[in-house]
mmCIF file of N, CA and C in Angstrom:
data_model
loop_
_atom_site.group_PDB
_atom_site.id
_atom_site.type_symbol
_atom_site.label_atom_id
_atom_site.label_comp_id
_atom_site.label_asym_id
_atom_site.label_seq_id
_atom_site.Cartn_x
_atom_site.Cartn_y
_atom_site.Cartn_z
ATOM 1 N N UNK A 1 7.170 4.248 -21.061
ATOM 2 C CA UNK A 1 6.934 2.994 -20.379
ATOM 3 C C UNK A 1 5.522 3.003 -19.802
ATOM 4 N N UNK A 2 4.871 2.152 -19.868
ATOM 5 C CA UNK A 2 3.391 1.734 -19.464
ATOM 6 C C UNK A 2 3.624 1.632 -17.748
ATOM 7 N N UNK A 3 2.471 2.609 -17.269
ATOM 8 C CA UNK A 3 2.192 2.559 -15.588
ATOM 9 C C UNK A 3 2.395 1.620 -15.057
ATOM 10 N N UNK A 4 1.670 0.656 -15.428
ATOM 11 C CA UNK A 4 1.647 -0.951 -14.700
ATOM 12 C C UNK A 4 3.488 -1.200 -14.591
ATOM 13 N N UNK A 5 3.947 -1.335 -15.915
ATOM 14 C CA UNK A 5 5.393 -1.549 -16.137
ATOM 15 C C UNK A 5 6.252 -0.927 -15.134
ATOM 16 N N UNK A 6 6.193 0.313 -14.825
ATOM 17 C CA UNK A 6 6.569 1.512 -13.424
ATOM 18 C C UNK A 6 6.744 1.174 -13.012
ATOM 19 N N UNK A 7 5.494 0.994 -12.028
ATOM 20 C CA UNK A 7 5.333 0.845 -10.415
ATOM 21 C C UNK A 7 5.625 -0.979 -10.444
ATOM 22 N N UNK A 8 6.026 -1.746 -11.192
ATOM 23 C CA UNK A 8 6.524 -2.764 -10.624
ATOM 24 C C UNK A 8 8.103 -2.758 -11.042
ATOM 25 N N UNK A 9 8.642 -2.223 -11.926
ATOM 26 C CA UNK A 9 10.147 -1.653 -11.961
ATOM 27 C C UNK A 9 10.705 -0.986 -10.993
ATOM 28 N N UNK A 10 10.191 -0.385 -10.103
ATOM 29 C CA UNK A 10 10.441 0.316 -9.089
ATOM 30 C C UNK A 10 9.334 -0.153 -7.820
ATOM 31 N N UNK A 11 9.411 -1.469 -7.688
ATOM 32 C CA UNK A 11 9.209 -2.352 -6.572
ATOM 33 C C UNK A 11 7.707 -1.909 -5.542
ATOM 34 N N UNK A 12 6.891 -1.068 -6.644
ATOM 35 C CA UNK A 12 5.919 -0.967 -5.639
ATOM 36 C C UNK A 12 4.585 -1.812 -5.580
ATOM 37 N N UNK A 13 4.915 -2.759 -6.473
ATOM 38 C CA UNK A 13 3.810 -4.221 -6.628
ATOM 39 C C UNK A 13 5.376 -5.231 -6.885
ATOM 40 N N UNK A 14 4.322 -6.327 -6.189
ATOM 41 C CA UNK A 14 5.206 -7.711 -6.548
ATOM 42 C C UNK A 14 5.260 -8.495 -7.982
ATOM 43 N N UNK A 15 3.793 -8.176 -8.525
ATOM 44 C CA UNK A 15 4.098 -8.354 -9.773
ATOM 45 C C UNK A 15 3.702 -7.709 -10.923
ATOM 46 N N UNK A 16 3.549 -7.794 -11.914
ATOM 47 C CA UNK A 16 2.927 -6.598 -13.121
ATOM 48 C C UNK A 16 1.319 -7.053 -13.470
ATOM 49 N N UNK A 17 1.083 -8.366 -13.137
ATOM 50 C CA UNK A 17 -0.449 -8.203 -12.929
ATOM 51 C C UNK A 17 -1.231 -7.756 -11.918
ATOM 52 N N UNK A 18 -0.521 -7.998 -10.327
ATOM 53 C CA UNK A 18 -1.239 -6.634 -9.816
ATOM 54 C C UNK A 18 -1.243 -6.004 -9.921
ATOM 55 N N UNK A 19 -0.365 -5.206 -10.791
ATOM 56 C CA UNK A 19 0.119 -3.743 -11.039
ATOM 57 C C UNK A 19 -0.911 -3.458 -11.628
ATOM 58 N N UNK A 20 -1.530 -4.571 -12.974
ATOM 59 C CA UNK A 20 -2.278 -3.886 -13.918
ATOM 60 C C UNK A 20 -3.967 -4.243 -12.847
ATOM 61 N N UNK A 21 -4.023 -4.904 -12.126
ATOM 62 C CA UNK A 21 -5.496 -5.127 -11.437
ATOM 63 C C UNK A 21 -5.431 -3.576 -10.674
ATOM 64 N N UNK A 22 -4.801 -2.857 -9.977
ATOM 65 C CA UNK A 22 -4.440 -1.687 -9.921
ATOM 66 C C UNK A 22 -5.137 -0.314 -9.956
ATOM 67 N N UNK A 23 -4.743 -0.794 -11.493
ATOM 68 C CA UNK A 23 -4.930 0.332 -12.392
ATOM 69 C C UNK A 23 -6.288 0.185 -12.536
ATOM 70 N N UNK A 24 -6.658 -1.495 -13.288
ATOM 71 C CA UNK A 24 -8.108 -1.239 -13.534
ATOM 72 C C UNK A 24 -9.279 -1.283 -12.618
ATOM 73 N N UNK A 25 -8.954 -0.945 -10.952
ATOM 74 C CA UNK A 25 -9.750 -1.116 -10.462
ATOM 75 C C UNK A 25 -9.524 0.548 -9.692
ATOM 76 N N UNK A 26 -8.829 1.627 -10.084
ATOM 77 C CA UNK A 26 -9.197 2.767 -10.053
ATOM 78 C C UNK A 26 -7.903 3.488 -8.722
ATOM 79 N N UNK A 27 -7.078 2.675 -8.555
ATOM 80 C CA UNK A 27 -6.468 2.805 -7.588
ATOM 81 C C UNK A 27 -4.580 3.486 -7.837
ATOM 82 N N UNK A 28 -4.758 4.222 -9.345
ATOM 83 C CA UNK A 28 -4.104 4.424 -9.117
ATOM 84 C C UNK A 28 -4.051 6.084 -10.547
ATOM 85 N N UNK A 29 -3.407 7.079 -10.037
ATOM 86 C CA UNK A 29 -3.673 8.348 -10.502
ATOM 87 C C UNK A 29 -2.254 8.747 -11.435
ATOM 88 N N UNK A 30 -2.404 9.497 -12.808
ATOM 89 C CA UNK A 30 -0.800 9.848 -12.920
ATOM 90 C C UNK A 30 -1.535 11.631 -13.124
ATOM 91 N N UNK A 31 -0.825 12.359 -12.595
ATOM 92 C CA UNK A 31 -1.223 13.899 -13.340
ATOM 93 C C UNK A 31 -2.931 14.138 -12.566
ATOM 94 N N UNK A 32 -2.982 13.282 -11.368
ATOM 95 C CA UNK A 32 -4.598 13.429 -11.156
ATOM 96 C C UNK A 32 -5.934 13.042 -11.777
ATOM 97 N N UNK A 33 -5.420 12.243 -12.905
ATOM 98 C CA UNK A 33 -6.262 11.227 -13.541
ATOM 99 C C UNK A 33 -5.969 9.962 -13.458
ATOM 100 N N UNK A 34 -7.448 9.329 -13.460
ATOM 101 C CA UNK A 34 -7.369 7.797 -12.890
ATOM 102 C C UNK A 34 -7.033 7.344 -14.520
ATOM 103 N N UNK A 35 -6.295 6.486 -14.539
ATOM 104 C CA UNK A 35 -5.566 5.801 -15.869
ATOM 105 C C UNK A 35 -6.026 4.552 -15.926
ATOM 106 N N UNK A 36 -5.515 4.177 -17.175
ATOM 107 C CA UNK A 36 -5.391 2.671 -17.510
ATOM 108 C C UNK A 36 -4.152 2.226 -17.817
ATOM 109 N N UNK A 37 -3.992 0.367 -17.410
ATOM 110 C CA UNK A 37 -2.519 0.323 -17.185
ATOM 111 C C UNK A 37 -1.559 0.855 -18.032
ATOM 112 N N UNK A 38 -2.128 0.656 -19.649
ATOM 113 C CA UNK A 38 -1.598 0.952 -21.287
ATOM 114 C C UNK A 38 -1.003 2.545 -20.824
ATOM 115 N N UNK A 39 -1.330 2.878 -20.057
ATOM 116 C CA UNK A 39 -0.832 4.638 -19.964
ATOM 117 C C UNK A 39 0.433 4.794 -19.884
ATOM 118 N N UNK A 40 0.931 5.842 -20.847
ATOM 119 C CA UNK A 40 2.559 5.892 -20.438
ATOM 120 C C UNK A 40 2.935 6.993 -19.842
ATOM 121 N N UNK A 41 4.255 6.624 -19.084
ATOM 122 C CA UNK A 41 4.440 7.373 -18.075
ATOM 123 C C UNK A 41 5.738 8.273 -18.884
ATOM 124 N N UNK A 42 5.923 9.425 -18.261
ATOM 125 C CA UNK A 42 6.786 10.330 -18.710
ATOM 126 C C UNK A 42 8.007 10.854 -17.328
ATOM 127 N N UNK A 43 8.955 11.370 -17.616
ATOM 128 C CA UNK A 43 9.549 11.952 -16.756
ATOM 129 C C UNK A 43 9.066 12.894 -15.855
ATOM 130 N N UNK A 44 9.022 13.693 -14.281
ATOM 131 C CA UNK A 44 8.344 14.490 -13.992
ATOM 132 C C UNK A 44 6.926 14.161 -14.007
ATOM 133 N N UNK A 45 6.222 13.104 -14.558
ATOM 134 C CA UNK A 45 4.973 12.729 -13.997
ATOM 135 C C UNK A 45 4.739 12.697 -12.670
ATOM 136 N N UNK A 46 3.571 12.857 -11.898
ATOM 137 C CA UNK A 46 3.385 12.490 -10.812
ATOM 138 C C UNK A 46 2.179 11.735 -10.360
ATOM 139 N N UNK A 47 2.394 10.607 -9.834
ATOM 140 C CA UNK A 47 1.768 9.428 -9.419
ATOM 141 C C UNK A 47 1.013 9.245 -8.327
ATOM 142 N N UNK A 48 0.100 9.194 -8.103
ATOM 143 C CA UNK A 48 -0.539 8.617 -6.553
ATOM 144 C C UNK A 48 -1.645 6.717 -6.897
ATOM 145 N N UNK A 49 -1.088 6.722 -6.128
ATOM 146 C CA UNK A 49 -1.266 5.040 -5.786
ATOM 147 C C UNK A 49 -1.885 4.724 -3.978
ATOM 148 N N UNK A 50 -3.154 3.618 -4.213
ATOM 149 C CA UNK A 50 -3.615 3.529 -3.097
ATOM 150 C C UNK A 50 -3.197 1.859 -2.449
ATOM 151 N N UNK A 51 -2.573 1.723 -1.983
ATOM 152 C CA UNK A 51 -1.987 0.380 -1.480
ATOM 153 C C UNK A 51 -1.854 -0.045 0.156
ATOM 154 N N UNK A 52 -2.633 -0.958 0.164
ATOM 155 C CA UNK A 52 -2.936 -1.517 1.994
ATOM 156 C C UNK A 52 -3.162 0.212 2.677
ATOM 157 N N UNK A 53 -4.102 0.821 2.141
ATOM 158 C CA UNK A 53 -4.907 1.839 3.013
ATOM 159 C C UNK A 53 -4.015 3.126 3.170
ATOM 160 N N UNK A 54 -2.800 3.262 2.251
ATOM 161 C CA UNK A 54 -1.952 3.400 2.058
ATOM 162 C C UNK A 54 -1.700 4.756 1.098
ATOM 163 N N UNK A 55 -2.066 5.719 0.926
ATOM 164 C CA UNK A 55 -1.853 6.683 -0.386
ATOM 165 C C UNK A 55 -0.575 7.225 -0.609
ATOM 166 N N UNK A 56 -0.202 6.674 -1.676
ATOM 167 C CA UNK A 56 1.392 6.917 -1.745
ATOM 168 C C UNK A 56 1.385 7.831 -3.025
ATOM 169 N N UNK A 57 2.243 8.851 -2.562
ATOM 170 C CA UNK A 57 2.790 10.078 -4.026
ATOM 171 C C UNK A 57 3.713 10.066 -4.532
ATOM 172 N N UNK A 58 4.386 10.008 -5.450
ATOM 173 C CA UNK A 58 5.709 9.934 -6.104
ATOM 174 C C UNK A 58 5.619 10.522 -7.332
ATOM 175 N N UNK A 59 7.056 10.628 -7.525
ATOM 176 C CA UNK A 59 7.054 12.081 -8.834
ATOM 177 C C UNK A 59 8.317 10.798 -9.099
ATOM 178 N N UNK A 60 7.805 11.231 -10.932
ATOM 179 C CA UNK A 60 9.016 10.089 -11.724
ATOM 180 C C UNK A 60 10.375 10.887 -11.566
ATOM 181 N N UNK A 61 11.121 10.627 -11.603
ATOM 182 C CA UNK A 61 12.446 11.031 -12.258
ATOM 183 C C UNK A 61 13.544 10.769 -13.573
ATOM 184 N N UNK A 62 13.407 9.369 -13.609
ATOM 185 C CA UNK A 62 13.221 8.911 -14.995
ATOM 186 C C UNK A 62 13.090 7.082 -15.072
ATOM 187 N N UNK A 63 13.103 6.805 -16.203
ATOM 188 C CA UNK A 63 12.184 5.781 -16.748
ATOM 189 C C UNK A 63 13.479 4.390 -16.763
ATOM 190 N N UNK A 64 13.139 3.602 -15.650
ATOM 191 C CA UNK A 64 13.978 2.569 -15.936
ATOM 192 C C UNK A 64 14.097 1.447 -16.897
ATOM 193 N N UNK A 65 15.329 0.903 -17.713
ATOM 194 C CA UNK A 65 15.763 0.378 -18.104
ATOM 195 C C UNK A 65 15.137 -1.297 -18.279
ATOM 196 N N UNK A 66 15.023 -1.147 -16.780
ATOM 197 C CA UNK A 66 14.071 -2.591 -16.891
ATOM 198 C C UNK A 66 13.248 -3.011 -15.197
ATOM 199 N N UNK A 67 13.293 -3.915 -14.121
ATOM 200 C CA UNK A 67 13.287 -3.924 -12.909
ATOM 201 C C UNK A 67 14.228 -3.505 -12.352
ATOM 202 N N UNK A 68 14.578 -2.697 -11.433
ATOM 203 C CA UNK A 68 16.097 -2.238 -10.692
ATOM 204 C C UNK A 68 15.783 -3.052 -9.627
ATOM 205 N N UNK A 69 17.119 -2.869 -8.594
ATOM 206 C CA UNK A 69 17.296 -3.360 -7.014
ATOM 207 C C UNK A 69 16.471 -2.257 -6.809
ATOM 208 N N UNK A 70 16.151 -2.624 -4.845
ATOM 209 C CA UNK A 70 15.850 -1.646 -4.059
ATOM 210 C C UNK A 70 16.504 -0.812 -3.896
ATOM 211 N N UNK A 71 17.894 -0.950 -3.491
ATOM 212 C CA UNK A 71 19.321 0.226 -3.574
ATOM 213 C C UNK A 71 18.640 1.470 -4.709
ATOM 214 N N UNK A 72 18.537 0.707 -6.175
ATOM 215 C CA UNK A 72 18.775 1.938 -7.072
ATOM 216 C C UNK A 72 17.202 2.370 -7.581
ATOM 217 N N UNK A 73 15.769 2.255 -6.738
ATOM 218 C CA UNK A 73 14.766 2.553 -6.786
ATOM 219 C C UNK A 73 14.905 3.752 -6.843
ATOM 220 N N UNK A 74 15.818 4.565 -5.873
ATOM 221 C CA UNK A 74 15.803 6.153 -5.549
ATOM 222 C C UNK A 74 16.176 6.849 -6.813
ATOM 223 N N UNK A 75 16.700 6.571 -7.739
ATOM 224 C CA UNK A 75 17.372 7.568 -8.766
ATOM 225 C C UNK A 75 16.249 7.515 -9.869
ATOM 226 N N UNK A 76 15.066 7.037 -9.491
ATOM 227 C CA UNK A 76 13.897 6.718 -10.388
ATOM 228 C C UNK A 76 12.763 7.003 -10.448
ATOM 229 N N UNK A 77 12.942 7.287 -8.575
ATOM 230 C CA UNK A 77 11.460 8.317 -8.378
ATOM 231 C C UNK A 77 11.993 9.244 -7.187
ATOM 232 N N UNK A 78 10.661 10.076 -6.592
ATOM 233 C CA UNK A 78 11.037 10.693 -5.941
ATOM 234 C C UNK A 78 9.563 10.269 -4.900
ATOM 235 N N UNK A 79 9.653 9.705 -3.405
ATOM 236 C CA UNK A 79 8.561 9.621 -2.670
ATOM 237 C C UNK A 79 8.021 10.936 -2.083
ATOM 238 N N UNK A 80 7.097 11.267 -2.235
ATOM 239 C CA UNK A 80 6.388 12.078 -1.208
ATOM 240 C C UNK A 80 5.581 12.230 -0.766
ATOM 241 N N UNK A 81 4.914 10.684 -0.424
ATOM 242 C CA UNK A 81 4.345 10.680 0.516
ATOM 243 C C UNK A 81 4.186 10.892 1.700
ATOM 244 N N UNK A 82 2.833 11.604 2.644
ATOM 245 C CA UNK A 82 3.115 12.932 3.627
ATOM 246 C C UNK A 82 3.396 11.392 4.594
ATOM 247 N N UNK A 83 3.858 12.123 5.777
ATOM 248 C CA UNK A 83 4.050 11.221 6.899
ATOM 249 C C UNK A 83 3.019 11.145 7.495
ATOM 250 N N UNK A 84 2.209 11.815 7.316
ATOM 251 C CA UNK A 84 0.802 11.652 8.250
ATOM 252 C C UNK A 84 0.153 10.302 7.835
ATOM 253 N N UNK A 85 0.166 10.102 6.498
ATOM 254 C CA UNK A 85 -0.237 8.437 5.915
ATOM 255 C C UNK A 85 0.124 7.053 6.306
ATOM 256 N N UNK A 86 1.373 7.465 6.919
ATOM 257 C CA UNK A 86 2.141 6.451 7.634
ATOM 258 C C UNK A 86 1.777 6.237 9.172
ATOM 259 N N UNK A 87 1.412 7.132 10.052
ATOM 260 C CA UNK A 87 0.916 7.793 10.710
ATOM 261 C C UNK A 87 -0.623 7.014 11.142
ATOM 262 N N UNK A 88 -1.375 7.315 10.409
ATOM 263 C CA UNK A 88 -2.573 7.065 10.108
ATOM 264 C C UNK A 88 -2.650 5.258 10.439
ATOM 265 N N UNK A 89 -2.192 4.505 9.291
ATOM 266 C CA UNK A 89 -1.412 3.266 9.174
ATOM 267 C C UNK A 89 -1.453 2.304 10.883
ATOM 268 N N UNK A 90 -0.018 2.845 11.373
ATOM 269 C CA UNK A 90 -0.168 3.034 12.882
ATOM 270 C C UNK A 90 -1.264 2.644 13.731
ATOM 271 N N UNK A 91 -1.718 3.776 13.679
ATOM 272 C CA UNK A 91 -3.373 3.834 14.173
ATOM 273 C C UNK A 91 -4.441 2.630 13.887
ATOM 274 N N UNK A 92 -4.286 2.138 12.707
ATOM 275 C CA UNK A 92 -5.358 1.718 12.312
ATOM 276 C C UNK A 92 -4.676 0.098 13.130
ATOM 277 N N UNK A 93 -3.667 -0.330 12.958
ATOM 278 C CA UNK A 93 -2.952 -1.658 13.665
ATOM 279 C C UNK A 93 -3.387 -1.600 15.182
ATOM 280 N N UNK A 94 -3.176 -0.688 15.822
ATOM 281 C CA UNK A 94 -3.587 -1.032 17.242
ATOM 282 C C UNK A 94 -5.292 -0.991 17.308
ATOM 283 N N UNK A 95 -5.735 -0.244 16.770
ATOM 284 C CA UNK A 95 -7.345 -0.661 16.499
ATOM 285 C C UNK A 95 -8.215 -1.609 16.589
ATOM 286 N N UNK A 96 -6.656 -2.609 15.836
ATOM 287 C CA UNK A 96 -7.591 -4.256 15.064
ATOM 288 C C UNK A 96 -7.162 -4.871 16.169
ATOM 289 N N UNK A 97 -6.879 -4.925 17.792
ATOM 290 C CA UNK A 97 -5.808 -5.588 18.245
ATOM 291 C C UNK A 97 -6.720 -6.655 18.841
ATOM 292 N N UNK A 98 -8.221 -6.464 18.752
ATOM 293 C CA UNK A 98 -9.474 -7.408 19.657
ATOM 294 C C UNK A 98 -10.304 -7.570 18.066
ATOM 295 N N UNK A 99 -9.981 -7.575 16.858
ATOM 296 C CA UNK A 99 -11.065 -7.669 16.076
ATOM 297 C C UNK A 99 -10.748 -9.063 15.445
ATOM 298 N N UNK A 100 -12.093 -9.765 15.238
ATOM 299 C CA UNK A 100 -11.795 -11.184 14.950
ATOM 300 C C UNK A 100 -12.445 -11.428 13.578
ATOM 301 N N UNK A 101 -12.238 -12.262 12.740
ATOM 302 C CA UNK A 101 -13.115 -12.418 11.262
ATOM 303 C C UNK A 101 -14.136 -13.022 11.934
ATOM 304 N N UNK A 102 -14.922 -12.762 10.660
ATOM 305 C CA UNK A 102 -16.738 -12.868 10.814
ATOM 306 C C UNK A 102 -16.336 -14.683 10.456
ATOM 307 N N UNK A 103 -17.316 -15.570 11.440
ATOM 308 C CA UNK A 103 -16.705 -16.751 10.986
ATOM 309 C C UNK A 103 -15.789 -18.070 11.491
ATOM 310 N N UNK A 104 -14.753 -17.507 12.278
ATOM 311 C CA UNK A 104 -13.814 -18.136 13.015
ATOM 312 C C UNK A 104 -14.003 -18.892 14.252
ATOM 313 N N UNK A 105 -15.206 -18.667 14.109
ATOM 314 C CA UNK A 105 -15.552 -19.763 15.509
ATOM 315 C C UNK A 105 -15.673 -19.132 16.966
ATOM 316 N N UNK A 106 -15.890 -19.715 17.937
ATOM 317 C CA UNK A 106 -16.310 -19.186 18.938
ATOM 318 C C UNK A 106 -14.710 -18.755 19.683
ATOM 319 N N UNK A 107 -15.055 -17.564 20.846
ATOM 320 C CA UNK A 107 -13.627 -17.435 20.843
ATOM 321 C C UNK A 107 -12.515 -18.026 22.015
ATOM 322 N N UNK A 108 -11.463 -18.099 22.040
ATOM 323 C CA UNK A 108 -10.830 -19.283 22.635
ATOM 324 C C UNK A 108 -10.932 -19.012 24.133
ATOM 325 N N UNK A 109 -10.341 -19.424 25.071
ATOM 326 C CA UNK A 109 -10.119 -19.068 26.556
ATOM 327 C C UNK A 109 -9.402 -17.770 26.706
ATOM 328 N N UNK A 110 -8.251 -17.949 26.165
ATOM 329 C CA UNK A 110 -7.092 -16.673 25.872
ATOM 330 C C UNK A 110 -8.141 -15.697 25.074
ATOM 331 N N UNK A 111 -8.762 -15.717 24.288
ATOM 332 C CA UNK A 111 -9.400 -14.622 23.907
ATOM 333 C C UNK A 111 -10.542 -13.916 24.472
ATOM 334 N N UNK A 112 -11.414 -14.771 25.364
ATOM 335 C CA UNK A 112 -12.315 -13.885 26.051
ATOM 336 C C UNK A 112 -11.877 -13.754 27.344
ATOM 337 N N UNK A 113 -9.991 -13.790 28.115
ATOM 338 C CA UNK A 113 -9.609 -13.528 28.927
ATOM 339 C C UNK A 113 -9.134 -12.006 28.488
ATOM 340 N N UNK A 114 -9.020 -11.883 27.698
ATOM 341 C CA UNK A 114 -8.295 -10.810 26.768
ATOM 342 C C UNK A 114 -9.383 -9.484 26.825
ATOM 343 N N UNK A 115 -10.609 -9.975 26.292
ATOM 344 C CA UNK A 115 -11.876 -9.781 25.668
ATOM 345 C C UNK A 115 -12.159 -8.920 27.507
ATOM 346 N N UNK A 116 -12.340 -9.774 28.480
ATOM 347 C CA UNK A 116 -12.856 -9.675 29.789
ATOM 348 C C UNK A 116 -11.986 -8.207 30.210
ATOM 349 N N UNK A 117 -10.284 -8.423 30.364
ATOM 350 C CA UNK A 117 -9.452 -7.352 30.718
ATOM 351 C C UNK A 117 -9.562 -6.248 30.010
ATOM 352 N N UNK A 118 -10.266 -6.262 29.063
ATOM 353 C CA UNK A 118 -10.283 -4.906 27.941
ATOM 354 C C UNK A 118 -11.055 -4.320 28.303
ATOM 355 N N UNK A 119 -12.213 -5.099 28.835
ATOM 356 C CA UNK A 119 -13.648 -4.100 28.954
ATOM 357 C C UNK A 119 -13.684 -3.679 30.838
ATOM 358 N N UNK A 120 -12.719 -4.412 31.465
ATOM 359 C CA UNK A 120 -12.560 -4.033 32.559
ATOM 360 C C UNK A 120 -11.770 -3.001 32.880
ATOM 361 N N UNK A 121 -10.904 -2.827 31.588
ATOM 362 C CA UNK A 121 -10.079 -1.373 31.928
ATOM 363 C C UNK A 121 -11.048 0.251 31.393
ATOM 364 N N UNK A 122 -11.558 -0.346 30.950
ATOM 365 C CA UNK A 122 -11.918 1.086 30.043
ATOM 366 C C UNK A 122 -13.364 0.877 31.122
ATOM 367 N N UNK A 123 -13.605 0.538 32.048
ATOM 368 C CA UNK A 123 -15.005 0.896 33.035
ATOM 369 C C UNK A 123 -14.493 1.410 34.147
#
C-alpha cells in the first residue's frame, strides 16, 4: 500500500491529498528516508511524520484493507511517539497566549488591559 494511502487509512491526515502534500514537501520518513507518496509501505516498517510541530513515530503492524474506524486504528500500527513531543506541544500553547498576527489591527481595550497586567507582573 502507498504511504500517502497509510497514514490516511489509519486517520493520521483528513484526507489523501494532504497525505500526499506531506510527503512531497519532506515531512514525512519510512525506514529514515524521506519518501515519496508512490512509496510502499510494508509490515514492520517504521514511520516518522511531522504534523502541527508534532513528530510522530509509528511502526506498521499490518496493512489495512481499506480506511478503518478510530476503534480499530490500533491493530494497524503501533504509536511511539516519545511523550516528551506532546510535552513540548504544551509548552508551545501557553507561549502564544499574548501573540497576535502581523496585521490584525490595532489592539482592542481587553487586549492592552491584558498586554498592561502581563508586563506588570513579570517587573
Amino acid at each position: 500500500m502507498r504511504v500517502d494511502k497509510f497514514l490516511w487509512c489509519v486517520r493520521y491526515y483528513k484526507t489523501r491529498t494532504i497525505a500526499t502534500t506531506a510527503c512531497k514537501k519532506g515531512q514525512i520518513k519510512v525506514n529514515g528516508a524521506v519518501v515519496k507518496p508512490s512509496r510502499e509501505v510494508y509490515a514492520t516498517d517504521s514511520i516518522e511524520l511531522r504534523k502541527n510541530q508534532i513528530n510522530y513515530k509509528l511502526t506498521v503492524n499490518d496493512i489495512p484493507p481499506n480506511r478503518v474506524s478510530a476503534k480499530l486504528v490500533d491493530i494497524y500500527r503501533i504509536d511511539t511517539t516519545p511523550k516528551s513531543e506532546f510535552e513540548a506541544q504544551e509548552l508551545l500553547k501557553y507561549s502564544k497566549d499574548y501573540y497576535r498576527k502581523k496585521g490584525t489591527g490595532r489592539p482592542t481595550k481587553k487586549d492592552r488591559r491584558d498586554i498592561d497586567d502581563f508586563n506588570t507582573e513579570n517587573d
